[in-house]
CSV table of C-alpha atoms in Angstrom, one decimal:
chain,number,residue,atom,x,y,z
A,1003,MET,CA,0.0,0.0,0.0
A,1004,SER,CA,1.4,3.4,-1.0
A,1005,ARG,CA,2.0,5.9,1.7
A,1006,THR,CA,2.6,9.7,1.7
A,1007,ILE,CA,5.6,10.5,3.9
A,1008,LEU,CA,7.5,13.8,3.9
A,1009,ASP,CA,11.2,13.6,5.0
A,1010,ILE,CA,13.0,16.8,5.9
A,1011,HIS,CA,16.8,16.8,6.3
A,1012,ILE,CA,18.7,19.9,7.4
A,1013,LEU,CA,22.3,21.0,7.8
A,1014,GLN,CA,22.6,24.0,10.1
A,1015,THR,CA,25.7,25.6,11.5
A,1016,VAL,CA,25.3,27.2,14.9
A,1017,PRO,CA,28.1,29.4,16.5
A,1018,PRO,CA,28.9,29.4,20.2
A,1019,SER,CA,25.5,28.8,21.9
A,1020,ASN,CA,23.6,26.9,24.5
A,1021,LEU,CA,20.4,26.0,22.7
A,1022,ASN,CA,19.2,23.2,24.9
A,1023,ARG,CA,20.8,22.6,28.3
A,1024,ASP,CA,20.5,19.7,30.8
A,1025,ASP,CA,19.8,20.0,34.6
A,1026,THR,CA,23.3,21.2,35.2
A,1027,GLY,CA,23.1,24.0,32.7
A,1028,THR,CA,25.5,22.3,30.2
A,1029,PRO,CA,24.6,22.0,26.6
A,1030,LYS,CA,23.0,18.6,25.9
A,1031,SER,CA,25.2,16.0,24.1
A,1032,ALA,CA,25.2,12.4,22.9
A,1033,LEU,CA,27.6,9.7,21.9
A,1034,TYR,CA,27.3,8.6,18.3
A,1035,GLY,CA,29.9,6.8,16.3
A,1036,GLY,CA,32.0,6.6,19.4
A,1037,VAL,CA,32.5,10.3,19.9
A,1038,ARG,CA,30.7,13.0,21.8
A,1039,ARG,CA,28.3,15.1,19.7
A,1040,ALA,CA,26.4,18.3,20.4
A,1041,ARG,CA,22.7,17.6,20.7
A,1042,VAL,CA,19.5,19.5,20.7
A,1043,SER,CA,16.5,17.5,21.9
A,1044,SER,CA,13.5,16.9,19.7
A,1045,GLN,CA,11.3,18.4,22.4
A,1046,ALA,CA,13.2,21.7,22.1
A,1047,TRP,CA,12.8,21.9,18.4
A,1048,LYS,CA,9.1,20.9,18.5
A,1049,ARG,CA,8.5,23.7,20.9
A,1050,ALA,CA,10.3,26.2,18.7
A,1051,THR,CA,8.3,24.9,15.7
A,1052,ARG,CA,5.0,25.3,17.6
A,1053,LYS,CA,5.9,28.9,18.5
A,1054,ALA,CA,6.7,29.6,14.8
A,1055,PHE,CA,3.1,28.5,14.0
A,1056,ASN,CA,1.9,31.7,15.6
A,1057,ASP,CA,3.2,33.6,12.6
A,1058,LEU,CA,2.2,31.1,10.0
A,1059,LEU,CA,-1.4,30.1,11.0
A,1060,PRO,CA,-4.5,31.8,12.4
A,1061,PRO,CA,-5.2,31.2,16.1
A,1062,SER,CA,-8.4,29.3,15.1
A,1063,GLU,CA,-6.2,26.5,13.7
A,1064,LEU,CA,-4.0,26.1,16.7
A,1065,GLY,CA,-4.3,24.8,20.2
A,1066,VAL,CA,-3.2,25.5,23.8
A,1067,ARG,CA,-1.3,23.0,26.0
A,1068,THR,CA,-1.6,23.9,29.7
A,1069,LYS,CA,-2.5,22.7,33.1
A,1070,LYS,CA,-4.5,25.9,33.6
A,1071,VAL,CA,-7.1,24.6,31.1
A,1072,ALA,CA,-10.0,25.5,33.5
A,1073,GLU,CA,-9.0,29.2,33.4
A,1074,VAL,CA,-8.7,29.1,29.6
A,1075,LEU,CA,-12.1,27.6,29.2
A,1076,ALA,CA,-13.6,30.0,31.8
A,1077,GLU,CA,-12.4,33.0,29.8
A,1078,ARG,CA,-14.3,31.7,26.8
A,1079,ILE,CA,-17.4,31.0,28.8
A,1080,THR,CA,-17.5,34.6,30.2
A,1081,ALA,CA,-16.9,35.9,26.7
A,1082,LEU,CA,-20.2,34.2,25.7
A,1083,ALA,CA,-22.0,35.1,28.8
A,1084,LEU,CA,-20.8,38.6,29.8
A,1085,ALA,CA,-23.0,38.8,32.9
A,1086,MET,CA,-21.8,35.6,34.4
A,1087,ASP,CA,-19.8,35.7,37.6
A,1088,PRO,CA,-16.1,34.8,36.8
A,1089,ALA,CA,-15.9,32.4,39.8
A,1090,HIS,CA,-19.1,30.6,38.5
A,1091,ALA,CA,-17.5,30.3,35.1
A,1092,VAL,CA,-14.5,28.6,36.5
A,1093,ASP,CA,-16.7,26.1,38.3
A,1094,LEU,CA,-18.6,25.4,35.1
A,1095,ALA,CA,-15.3,25.0,33.2
A,1096,ALA,CA,-13.9,22.6,35.7
A,1097,GLU,CA,-17.1,20.4,35.6
A,1098,MET,CA,-17.2,20.5,31.9
A,1099,LEU,CA,-13.6,19.4,31.6
A,1100,ARG,CA,-14.0,16.6,34.1
A,1101,THR,CA,-17.0,15.3,32.1
A,1102,ALA,CA,-15.3,15.7,28.7
A,1103,THR,CA,-11.9,14.2,29.5
A,1104,GLY,CA,-12.3,12.2,32.6
A,1105,SER,CA,-9.4,14.0,34.2
A,1106,LYS,CA,-9.0,15.3,37.7
A,1107,ILE,CA,-9.4,19.1,37.7
A,1108,GLU,CA,-8.5,20.3,41.2
A,1109,VAL,CA,-7.0,23.3,43.0
A,1110,PRO,CA,-3.3,22.5,43.2
A,1111,LYS,CA,-1.7,22.1,46.5
A,1112,ARG,CA,1.5,24.1,46.2
A,1113,LYS,CA,4.4,24.1,48.7
A,1114,ALA,CA,4.7,27.5,50.2
A,1115,LYS,CA,5.9,29.3,53.4
A,1116,ASP,CA,3.6,30.7,56.0
A,1117,ASP,CA,0.5,28.8,54.9
A,1118,GLN,CA,0.5,30.7,51.6
A,1119,ALA,CA,-0.8,27.7,49.8
A,1120,GLU,CA,-3.8,27.4,52.1
A,1121,ALA,CA,-4.5,31.1,51.7
A,1122,GLN,CA,-4.4,30.8,48.0
A,1123,GLU,CA,-6.8,27.9,48.0
A,1124,ALA,CA,-9.2,29.8,50.3
A,1125,ASN,CA,-9.1,32.9,48.1
A,1126,GLY,CA,-10.5,30.9,45.2
A,1127,ALA,CA,-7.5,29.8,43.1
A,1128,ALA,CA,-8.6,28.2,39.8
A,1129,PRO,CA,-8.4,24.4,39.6
A,1130,GLU,CA,-5.9,22.8,37.3
A,1131,SER,CA,-5.3,19.5,35.6
A,1132,SER,CA,-2.6,17.3,37.0
A,1133,TYR,CA,-0.8,17.2,33.6
A,1134,LEU,CA,-0.6,19.3,30.5
A,1135,MET,CA,-3.8,19.2,28.6
A,1136,PHE,CA,-3.8,19.9,24.8
A,1137,LEU,CA,-7.0,21.3,23.3
A,1138,SER,CA,-7.7,23.1,20.1
A,1139,THR,CA,-9.3,26.5,19.9
A,1140,CYS,CA,-12.3,25.0,18.2
A,1141,GLN,CA,-12.7,22.4,21.0
A,1142,LEU,CA,-12.5,25.0,23.7
A,1143,ASP,CA,-15.1,27.1,21.9
A,1144,ALA,CA,-17.4,24.1,21.6
A,1145,LEU,CA,-17.1,23.3,25.3
A,1146,ALA,CA,-17.7,26.9,26.2
A,1147,ALA,CA,-20.9,27.0,24.1
A,1148,LEU,CA,-22.1,23.8,25.6
A,1149,ALA,CA,-21.5,25.1,29.1
A,1150,VAL,CA,-23.5,28.3,28.5
A,1151,GLU,CA,-26.3,26.3,26.9
A,1152,LEU,CA,-26.6,23.8,29.9
A,1153,ASP,CA,-26.2,26.5,32.7
A,1154,THR,CA,-29.7,27.3,33.8
A,1155,GLY,CA,-28.6,29.8,36.4
A,1156,ASP,CA,-29.8,27.5,39.3
A,1157,GLY,CA,-26.3,26.8,40.6
A,1158,LEU,CA,-23.5,24.3,40.2
A,1159,LYS,CA,-25.6,21.2,41.3
A,1160,SER,CA,-28.1,21.9,38.5
A,1161,PHE,CA,-25.3,22.1,36.0
A,1162,GLN,CA,-23.7,18.9,37.3
A,1163,ALA,CA,-27.1,17.1,36.9
A,1164,ALA,CA,-27.4,18.3,33.4
A,1165,LEU,CA,-23.9,16.9,32.5
A,1166,LYS,CA,-24.9,13.5,33.8
A,1167,LYS,CA,-27.5,13.1,31.1
A,1168,LYS,CA,-26.3,10.7,28.5
A,1169,GLU,CA,-26.7,13.1,25.5
A,1170,ASN,CA,-25.0,16.0,27.2
A,1171,LYS,CA,-22.0,13.8,28.4
A,1172,ALA,CA,-21.7,12.5,24.9
A,1173,ALA,CA,-21.7,16.0,23.4
A,1174,ALA,CA,-19.0,17.1,25.8
A,1175,GLN,CA,-16.8,14.2,24.9
A,1176,GLN,CA,-17.4,14.7,21.2
A,1177,ALA,CA,-16.4,18.3,21.5
A,1178,VAL,CA,-12.9,17.4,22.6
A,1179,ASP,CA,-12.5,14.6,20.1
A,1180,THR,CA,-13.4,16.5,16.8
A,1181,ARG,CA,-11.9,19.5,15.0
A,1182,HIS,CA,-8.4,19.0,16.1
A,1183,SER,CA,-5.9,21.8,15.6
A,1184,VAL,CA,-2.9,21.6,13.3
A,1185,ASP,CA,-0.4,21.4,16.2
A,1186,ILE,CA,-2.4,18.6,17.9
A,1187,ALA,CA,-2.5,16.6,14.6
A,1188,LEU,CA,1.2,17.1,14.0
A,1189,PHE,CA,2.6,16.4,17.5
A,1190,GLY,CA,-0.1,14.3,19.0
A,1191,ARG,CA,-2.0,14.4,22.3
A,1192,MET,CA,-2.1,12.1,25.3
A,1193,VAL,CA,-5.0,12.2,27.8
A,1194,ALA,CA,-3.9,9.9,30.6
A,1195,ASP,CA,-7.4,9.4,32.1
A,1196,SER,CA,-9.2,8.8,28.7
A,1197,THR,CA,-6.9,7.0,26.3
A,1198,ASP,CA,-9.7,7.0,23.6
A,1199,LEU,CA,-9.1,10.8,23.4
A,1200,ASN,CA,-5.4,10.3,22.5
A,1201,VAL,CA,-4.3,11.6,19.1
A,1202,GLU,CA,-1.5,9.8,17.2
A,1203,ALA,CA,1.3,12.2,16.3
A,1204,ALA,CA,1.7,12.6,12.5
A,1205,THR,CA,5.2,13.9,13.0
A,1206,GLN,CA,8.5,12.4,14.2
A,1207,VAL,CA,11.3,14.7,15.1
A,1208,ALA,CA,14.8,13.4,15.7
A,1209,HIS,CA,17.3,14.8,18.2
A,1210,ALA,CA,19.6,17.1,16.2
A,1211,ILE,CA,23.2,16.1,16.5
A,1212,SER,CA,26.5,17.5,15.3
A,1213,VAL,CA,28.1,15.8,12.3
A,1214,HIS,CA,31.4,16.1,14.0
A,1215,LYS,CA,33.0,15.7,17.5
A,1216,SER,CA,32.0,18.7,19.6
A,1217,GLU,CA,33.7,19.9,22.8
A,1218,ILE,CA,32.0,21.9,25.5
A,1219,GLU,CA,33.7,25.1,26.6
A,1220,SER,CA,33.1,27.4,29.5
A,1221,ASP,CA,32.8,31.2,29.5
A,1222,TYR,CA,33.9,33.0,32.7
A,1223,TYR,CA,32.2,36.3,32.9
A,1224,THR,CA,32.0,39.3,35.3
A,1225,ALA,CA,29.6,42.2,35.7
A,1226,VAL,CA,30.7,45.6,37.1
A,1227,ASP,CA,28.5,47.5,39.6
A,1228,ASP,CA,27.7,50.9,37.9
A,1229,LYS,CA,27.9,52.7,41.2
A,1230,ASN,CA,31.3,51.5,42.1
A,1231,LYS,CA,33.9,54.2,42.7
A,1232,GLU,CA,37.3,54.0,41.0
A,1233,SER,CA,38.8,53.0,44.3
A,1234,GLU,CA,36.4,50.0,44.6
A,1235,MET,CA,38.0,47.2,42.7
A,1236,GLY,CA,36.5,43.9,41.6
A,1237,ALA,CA,33.3,42.8,40.0
A,1238,GLY,CA,29.7,43.0,41.3
A,1239,MET,CA,29.0,39.5,40.0
A,1240,ILE,CA,31.0,36.7,38.6
A,1241,GLY,CA,29.9,33.4,37.0
A,1242,SER,CA,30.4,31.0,34.1
A,1243,ILE,CA,28.3,29.4,31.4
A,1244,ASP,CA,28.9,26.4,29.3
A,1245,PHE,CA,28.5,26.5,25.5
A,1246,ASN,CA,29.5,24.7,22.3
A,1247,SER,CA,29.3,25.3,18.5
A,1248,ALA,CA,28.3,22.8,15.9
A,1249,THR,CA,27.2,21.9,12.4
A,1250,LEU,CA,24.0,20.0,13.1
A,1251,TYR,CA,22.1,17.4,11.2
A,1252,ARG,CA,18.4,17.8,11.8
A,1253,TYR,CA,15.6,15.4,10.6
A,1254,ALA,CA,11.9,15.1,10.8
A,1255,ALA,CA,9.3,13.0,9.1
A,1256,VAL,CA,5.6,13.7,8.6
A,1257,ASP,CA,3.0,11.0,7.9
A,1258,VAL,CA,0.8,12.9,5.7
A,1259,ASP,CA,-1.9,10.2,5.6
A,1260,GLU,CA,-2.1,10.2,9.4
A,1261,LEU,CA,-2.3,14.0,9.3
A,1262,HIS,CA,-5.1,13.9,6.8
A,1263,ARG,CA,-7.0,11.4,8.9
A,1264,THR,CA,-6.8,13.5,12.0
A,1265,LEU,CA,-7.6,16.8,10.4
A,1266,GLY,CA,-10.3,15.5,8.1
A,1267,THR,CA,-11.5,17.2,4.9
A,1268,GLY,CA,-12.1,20.8,4.2
A,1269,LEU,CA,-14.9,22.3,6.2
A,1270,ARG,CA,-15.9,24.9,3.6
A,1271,THR,CA,-17.6,24.0,0.3
A,1272,ASP,CA,-14.9,25.9,-1.6
A,1273,GLU,CA,-12.1,23.8,0.0
A,1274,ALA,CA,-10.6,20.7,-1.6
A,1275,PRO,CA,-10.7,17.6,0.7
A,1276,SER,CA,-6.9,17.8,1.0
A,1277,THR,CA,-6.8,21.5,2.1
A,1278,PRO,CA,-6.3,21.1,5.9
A,1279,ALA,CA,-3.5,18.6,5.6
A,1280,GLN,CA,-1.9,20.6,2.7
A,1281,LYS,CA,-1.9,23.8,4.8
A,1282,ALA,CA,-0.6,21.9,7.9
A,1283,VAL,CA,2.3,20.4,5.9
A,1284,GLY,CA,3.3,23.8,4.5
A,1285,ALA,CA,3.2,25.4,8.0
A,1286,PHE,CA,5.3,22.6,9.5
A,1287,LEU,CA,7.8,22.7,6.7
A,1288,GLU,CA,8.4,26.4,7.0
A,1289,GLY,CA,8.2,26.4,10.8
A,1290,PHE,CA,10.6,23.5,11.3
A,1291,ILE,CA,13.1,24.8,8.8
A,1292,THR,CA,13.3,28.4,10.1
A,1293,SER,CA,12.7,27.9,13.8
A,1294,LEU,CA,15.4,27.9,16.5
A,1295,PRO,CA,15.3,27.0,20.2
A,1296,THR,CA,15.8,30.1,22.3
A,1297,GLY,CA,18.0,28.7,25.1
A,1298,LYS,CA,20.4,31.5,26.2
A,1299,ILE,CA,19.7,33.4,23.0
A,1300,ASN,CA,20.2,36.8,24.6
A,1301,THR,CA,23.6,35.7,25.8
A,1302,PHE,CA,24.9,34.3,22.5
A,1303,GLY,CA,22.7,35.9,19.8
A,1304,ASN,CA,23.1,32.7,17.7
A,1305,HIS,CA,20.5,33.5,15.1
A,1306,THR,CA,21.2,31.3,12.1
A,1307,LEU,CA,19.3,29.7,9.3
A,1308,PRO,CA,20.0,26.3,7.6
A,1309,SER,CA,22.7,26.1,5.0
A,1310,ALA,CA,21.1,23.2,3.3
A,1311,VAL,CA,17.7,21.5,3.2
A,1312,ILE,CA,16.7,18.3,1.5
A,1313,VAL,CA,13.0,17.4,1.3
A,1314,LYS,CA,11.7,14.1,0.0
A,1315,LEU,CA,8.1,13.0,-0.6
A,1316,ARG,CA,8.2,9.2,-0.1
A,1317,THR,CA,5.8,6.4,-0.8
A,1318,ARG,CA,7.0,3.7,1.6
A,1319,ARG,CA,8.5,4.7,4.9
A,1320,PRO,CA,10.6,7.5,6.5
A,1321,VAL,CA,14.3,7.3,6.0
A,1322,SER,CA,16.9,9.3,8.0
A,1323,PHE,CA,20.3,10.1,6.5
A,1324,VAL,CA,22.1,10.3,9.9
A,1325,GLY,CA,24.1,7.2,9.0
A,1326,ALA,CA,26.2,9.4,6.7
A,1327,PHE,CA,27.7,10.9,9.8
A,1328,GLU,CA,28.3,7.8,11.9
A,1329,GLN,CA,32.0,8.4,11.2
A,1330,PRO,CA,32.4,12.0,12.4
A,1331,VAL,CA,33.2,14.6,9.7
A,1332,SER,CA,36.7,15.9,9.7
A,1333,GLN,CA,37.6,19.6,9.5
A,1334,GLY,CA,38.1,20.8,6.0
A,1335,ALA,CA,41.5,22.0,4.7
A,1336,ASN,CA,40.3,25.6,5.1
A,1337,GLY,CA,38.4,24.9,8.3
A,1338,GLY,CA,34.7,24.2,8.8
A,1339,PHE,CA,32.6,21.0,8.6
A,1340,LEU,CA,29.8,22.0,6.3
A,1341,GLU,CA,31.4,21.3,2.9
A,1342,GLU,CA,32.5,17.8,4.0
A,1343,ALA,CA,29.1,17.1,5.5
A,1344,CYS,CA,27.5,18.0,2.1
A,1345,GLU,CA,29.9,15.8,0.3
A,1346,ARG,CA,29.0,12.9,2.7
A,1347,LEU,CA,25.3,13.4,1.9
A,1348,GLY,CA,25.9,13.8,-1.8
A,1349,SER,CA,27.6,10.4,-1.9
A,1350,TYR,CA,25.6,8.6,0.8
A,1351,VAL,CA,22.0,9.4,-0.3
A,1352,PRO,CA,22.2,8.0,-3.9
A,1353,GLN,CA,24.0,4.8,-2.7
A,1354,LEU,CA,21.4,4.2,0.1
A,1355,GLU,CA,18.4,4.7,-2.2
A,1356,LYS,CA,19.9,2.6,-5.0
A,1357,ALA,CA,20.7,-0.3,-2.6
A,1358,PHE,CA,17.2,-0.3,-1.1
A,1359,GLY,CA,15.4,0.3,-4.4
A,1360,VAL,CA,13.8,3.6,-3.6
A,1361,PRO,CA,11.2,4.3,-6.3
A,1362,ASP,CA,12.3,6.7,-9.0
A,1363,GLY,CA,9.0,8.5,-8.8
A,1364,GLU,CA,9.6,9.9,-5.4
A,1365,ARG,CA,9.9,13.7,-5.4
A,1366,SER,CA,13.0,15.5,-4.1
A,1367,TRP,CA,13.8,19.2,-3.5
A,1368,VAL,CA,17.0,20.9,-2.4
A,1369,LEU,CA,17.5,24.3,-0.8
A,1370,ARG,CA,21.2,25.3,-0.8
A,1371,VAL,CA,23.1,28.4,0.4
A,1372,GLY,CA,26.7,29.0,-0.5
A,1373,GLY,CA,29.4,27.1,-2.5
A,1374,GLU,CA,30.0,24.6,0.4
A,1375,THR,CA,26.7,22.9,-0.4
A,1376,GLN,CA,27.6,22.3,-4.1
A,1377,ALA,CA,27.7,18.5,-3.6
A,1378,LEU,CA,23.9,18.4,-2.9
A,1379,LYS,CA,22.9,20.0,-6.2
A,1380,ASP,CA,21.9,16.7,-7.9
A,1381,LEU,CA,19.8,15.4,-5.0
A,1382,GLY,CA,16.6,17.2,-6.1
A,1383,THR,CA,15.0,20.2,-7.7
A,1384,SER,CA,16.8,23.4,-6.6
A,1385,VAL,CA,14.3,25.8,-4.9
A,1386,THR,CA,14.0,28.7,-2.5
A,1387,LEU,CA,12.1,28.4,0.7
A,1388,ALA,CA,8.9,30.0,-0.8
A,1389,GLU,CA,9.1,27.7,-3.8
A,1390,LEU,CA,9.8,24.7,-1.6
A,1391,VAL,CA,6.6,25.3,0.5
A,1392,LYS,CA,4.5,25.9,-2.5
A,1393,ASP,CA,5.7,22.9,-4.5
A,1394,VAL,CA,5.4,20.5,-1.5
A,1395,GLU,CA,1.9,21.7,-0.7
A,1396,ALA,CA,0.9,21.1,-4.3
A,1397,ALA,CA,2.5,17.7,-4.4
A,1398,VAL,CA,0.8,16.6,-1.1
A,1399,ALA,CA,-2.6,17.8,-2.4
A,1400,ARG,CA,-2.1,15.9,-5.6
A,1401,ARG,CA,-1.0,12.7,-3.8
A,1402,LEU,CA,-4.0,12.8,-1.4
A,1403,GLU,CA,-6.5,13.5,-4.1
A,1404,THR,CA,-5.3,11.3,-6.9
A,1405,GLY,CA,-2.8,8.9,-5.2
A,1406,VAL,CA,-0.1,10.0,-7.7
């Protein structure tokens, strides 16, 4: 059975930085090919990609992932019922979420000094879920509308009784299991208390690793007190921060068929059936390529874009090219690792695809910057970012609608 898989391969050079640190503040790393590599976790780049969606998609097509979901829903309820007491709206929101998701929605018991936690609870702190809950804007709007419809104004017990009715409970559960947002469809959702509400992620993102051995360095810094007199020697503050620099190989795969199943077909009569998945693929492609985790970004200002991007639309299964770098890339004669990394890919990819009989009909695109990426020119159609997004969207729509 033919599938529709989008593979994205990126080479990106990052100067001294600390994009993604561990619990000690040190840049994350990993052993690969017997040497220590710089690493940026998949979670860090997924988060950066989700933030990039804010500039690429309207809010109505996105979701919110938070423990404070009762507060978020209560805001929508009061927006529909302007005269409603905010505290009552929070109570309605909590009950609605308990019914819809089966989750515990309770006022958190936080550790605090001088009985601050008890005082906070007594003052009406909003209840929260015990884990991050991921709901789309459309799902929150549907829950809010149902809450306002069922609230008779006779108090919370009356509302609870209404939610116990079979048809109302079913409506609440349906509201959170339909009209998923783009980010939920791409990255998935887990509802621990109601596994039937889980959403399978259409996207897999690999941990980015350097194509070469990477050492961690330490920057010792001082800060001077502006009010010090000339006679007062020494710094007002001293410290150190770890950093590294690397040429990273980044990889992600999108199961377009799974994405299409989750998002469904176009909601408007003027939309083609493939439109939601097509738009989601375009947003992910641009967001993943251009995004950057913001760890210590003010300290290092490491704002870079990829030097090379290879995109392949496959018909069988995802394929990572990380094997090209199992043997770490050596520094070039004139310094740098990018040119050698591109030569590795330029040689490795054709050999791999020939050995495993990759179909000739699979589409490939290459975005390149600079002479160091010359070795990649024959791996696909040469494009700019705008052309890449447009071409891939069109190819995805054609594949979903015609199977070709």
